[in-house]
XYZ file of N, CA and C in Angstrom:
210
model
N 75.293 93.606 128.940
C 74.897 94.654 128.064
C 75.496 96.057 127.878
N 75.850 96.351 129.232
C 76.879 97.508 129.566
C 78.133 97.083 129.502
N 78.340 96.359 129.055
C 79.951 95.585 128.416
C 80.252 95.977 127.034
N 79.426 95.117 126.186
C 79.280 95.622 125.700
C 79.449 97.194 124.611
N 78.386 97.979 125.303
C 78.578 99.043 124.452
C 79.733 100.090 124.994
N 80.263 99.662 126.210
C 81.410 100.054 126.554
C 83.172 99.501 125.812
N 82.646 98.553 125.076
C 83.659 97.786 124.075
C 83.374 98.239 123.303
N 82.193 98.968 122.319
C 81.946 99.092 121.163
C 82.089 100.549 121.074
N 82.170 101.537 122.153
C 82.503 102.840 122.477
C 84.035 103.194 122.411
N 84.969 101.748 122.586
C 86.142 101.696 123.123
C 87.380 102.166 121.532
N 86.412 101.334 120.772
C 87.069 100.955 119.696
C 87.987 101.410 118.859
N 86.629 102.902 118.414
C 87.398 104.394 118.022
C 88.158 104.992 118.480
N 87.620 104.737 119.612
C 89.126 106.279 120.819
C 90.348 105.643 120.439
N 90.810 103.669 120.745
C 91.722 103.081 120.466
C 92.177 103.484 118.719
N 91.208 103.575 117.867
C 92.082 103.508 116.736
C 92.148 104.719 116.606
N 92.068 106.011 117.345
C 92.289 107.460 117.063
C 93.406 107.610 117.931
N 93.506 107.382 119.020
C 95.043 107.119 119.722
C 95.920 106.238 119.437
N 95.756 104.941 118.066
C 96.834 104.289 117.652
C 97.225 105.418 116.001
N 96.230 106.129 115.771
C 96.736 106.643 114.444
C 97.675 108.314 114.941
N 97.381 108.815 115.861
C 97.776 110.013 116.358
C 99.402 109.012 116.752
N 99.074 108.272 117.603
C 100.735 107.996 117.835
C 101.900 107.604 116.497
N 100.971 106.725 115.400
C 101.562 106.795 114.100
C 102.174 108.080 113.636
N 101.045 109.289 113.467
C 101.475 110.291 112.757
C 102.907 110.656 113.291
N 102.468 110.989 115.263
C 103.829 111.505 115.528
C 104.959 111.211 115.195
N 105.434 109.508 115.038
C 106.132 108.914 114.726
C 106.980 108.707 113.470
N 105.737 109.242 112.240
C 106.726 109.614 111.453
C 107.494 110.807 111.117
N 108.493 110.891 110.595
C 109.016 111.853 109.850
C 109.288 112.188 108.548
N 109.615 113.269 107.801
C 109.697 113.951 106.983
C 111.539 112.996 106.388
N 111.335 112.340 105.181
C 112.334 112.158 104.518
C 113.898 113.282 104.334
N 114.592 112.817 104.706
C 115.364 113.608 104.495
C 116.208 113.936 103.039
N 116.891 114.977 102.429
C 117.258 114.598 100.937
C 117.460 113.820 100.755
N 118.497 113.568 100.712
C 119.607 112.006 101.070
C 118.447 110.736 100.332
N 117.358 110.629 101.793
C 116.883 109.348 101.376
C 115.457 109.653 100.968
N 115.001 110.800 100.712
C 114.283 110.671 99.216
C 114.782 110.884 97.680
N 116.263 111.345 97.681
C 116.823 110.769 96.433
C 117.288 109.655 96.187
N 117.875 108.811 97.644
C 118.008 107.138 97.241
C 117.068 106.670 96.909
N 115.728 106.574 97.461
C 114.439 106.139 96.726
C 114.092 106.569 95.305
N 113.980 107.587 95.390
C 113.870 107.885 93.601
C 114.450 107.372 93.047
N 115.935 107.160 92.928
C 116.853 106.248 92.545
C 116.421 104.819 92.507
N 115.711 104.514 93.125
C 115.102 102.992 94.005
C 114.178 102.910 92.617
N 113.264 103.875 92.529
C 112.411 103.375 91.726
C 112.364 103.892 89.854
N 112.856 104.444 89.929
C 113.434 104.632 88.628
C 114.526 103.987 88.389
N 115.155 103.359 89.015
C 116.095 101.355 88.121
C 114.385 100.332 88.266
N 113.782 101.095 89.002
C 112.362 99.957 89.075
C 112.101 99.531 87.526
N 111.577 100.682 87.519
C 111.248 101.412 86.022
C 111.710 100.899 85.013
N 113.026 101.021 84.728
C 113.417 100.507 83.579
C 113.706 99.389 83.588
N 113.875 98.461 84.803
C 114.392 97.298 85.047
C 113.226 96.607 84.185
N 111.734 96.899 84.625
C 110.654 96.636 84.142
C 110.259 96.935 82.533
N 110.596 98.127 82.940
C 110.656 98.506 80.916
C 111.228 97.291 80.081
N 112.928 97.077 80.335
C 113.097 96.168 79.688
C 112.520 94.373 79.616
N 111.935 94.219 80.644
C 112.195 92.909 80.226
C 110.665 93.063 80.134
N 109.461 94.039 79.550
C 108.425 93.821 78.920
C 108.612 93.984 77.731
N 109.859 94.892 77.242
C 110.537 94.936 76.136
C 110.973 93.924 75.188
N 111.809 92.850 76.242
C 112.834 91.879 75.501
C 111.412 90.661 75.498
N 110.122 90.885 76.463
C 109.569 89.737 76.456
C 108.179 90.022 74.768
N 108.258 91.348 74.444
C 107.200 91.665 73.361
C 108.047 91.404 72.426
N 109.739 91.852 72.280
C 110.784 90.958 70.959
C 110.418 90.029 70.991
N 110.040 88.729 71.801
C 110.385 87.958 71.994
C 109.017 87.221 71.256
N 107.936 87.469 71.944
C 106.592 87.301 71.478
C 106.025 87.845 70.079
N 105.793 88.666 69.493
C 106.324 88.974 68.195
C 106.365 88.024 67.183
N 108.231 87.758 66.717
C 108.302 86.325 65.744
C 107.270 85.106 66.458
N 107.569 84.338 67.680
C 106.478 83.330 68.024
C 105.234 83.425 67.356
N 104.736 84.565 67.576
C 103.246 84.720 66.907
C 103.048 85.115 66.013
N 103.381 85.366 65.186
C 103.891 85.507 63.900
C 103.991 83.505 63.122
N 104.843 83.077 63.651
C 105.005 81.783 63.342
C 103.918 80.613 63.492
N 102.863 81.324 64.940
C 101.883 80.284 65.095
C 101.307 80.638 64.037
N 100.303 81.674 64.063
C 99.507 82.173 63.407
C 99.651 82.539 62.070
N 101.172 82.507 61.438
C 101.238 82.130 60.272
C 101.475 83.807 59.611
N 101.155 85.199 59.974
C 101.028 86.343 59.381
C 100.471 86.992 59.050
N 99.441 85.617 59.239
C 97.610 86.535 58.797
C 97.745 87.743 59.172
């Protein structure tokens, strides 16, 4: 019974220890890394926007043909 309580009390301590190790290992990105990340996100937004635009562009005429333009 005592072993279970010790193990149960050990879990939060281990979590806090691992969390502080993770935060200490994290570093702030340099300016170049940040700019590269922003460019990658912007390219992703543009690509997804064009894909959505072309899907909508194809969907509207097909929908009008199927529904009959009612």
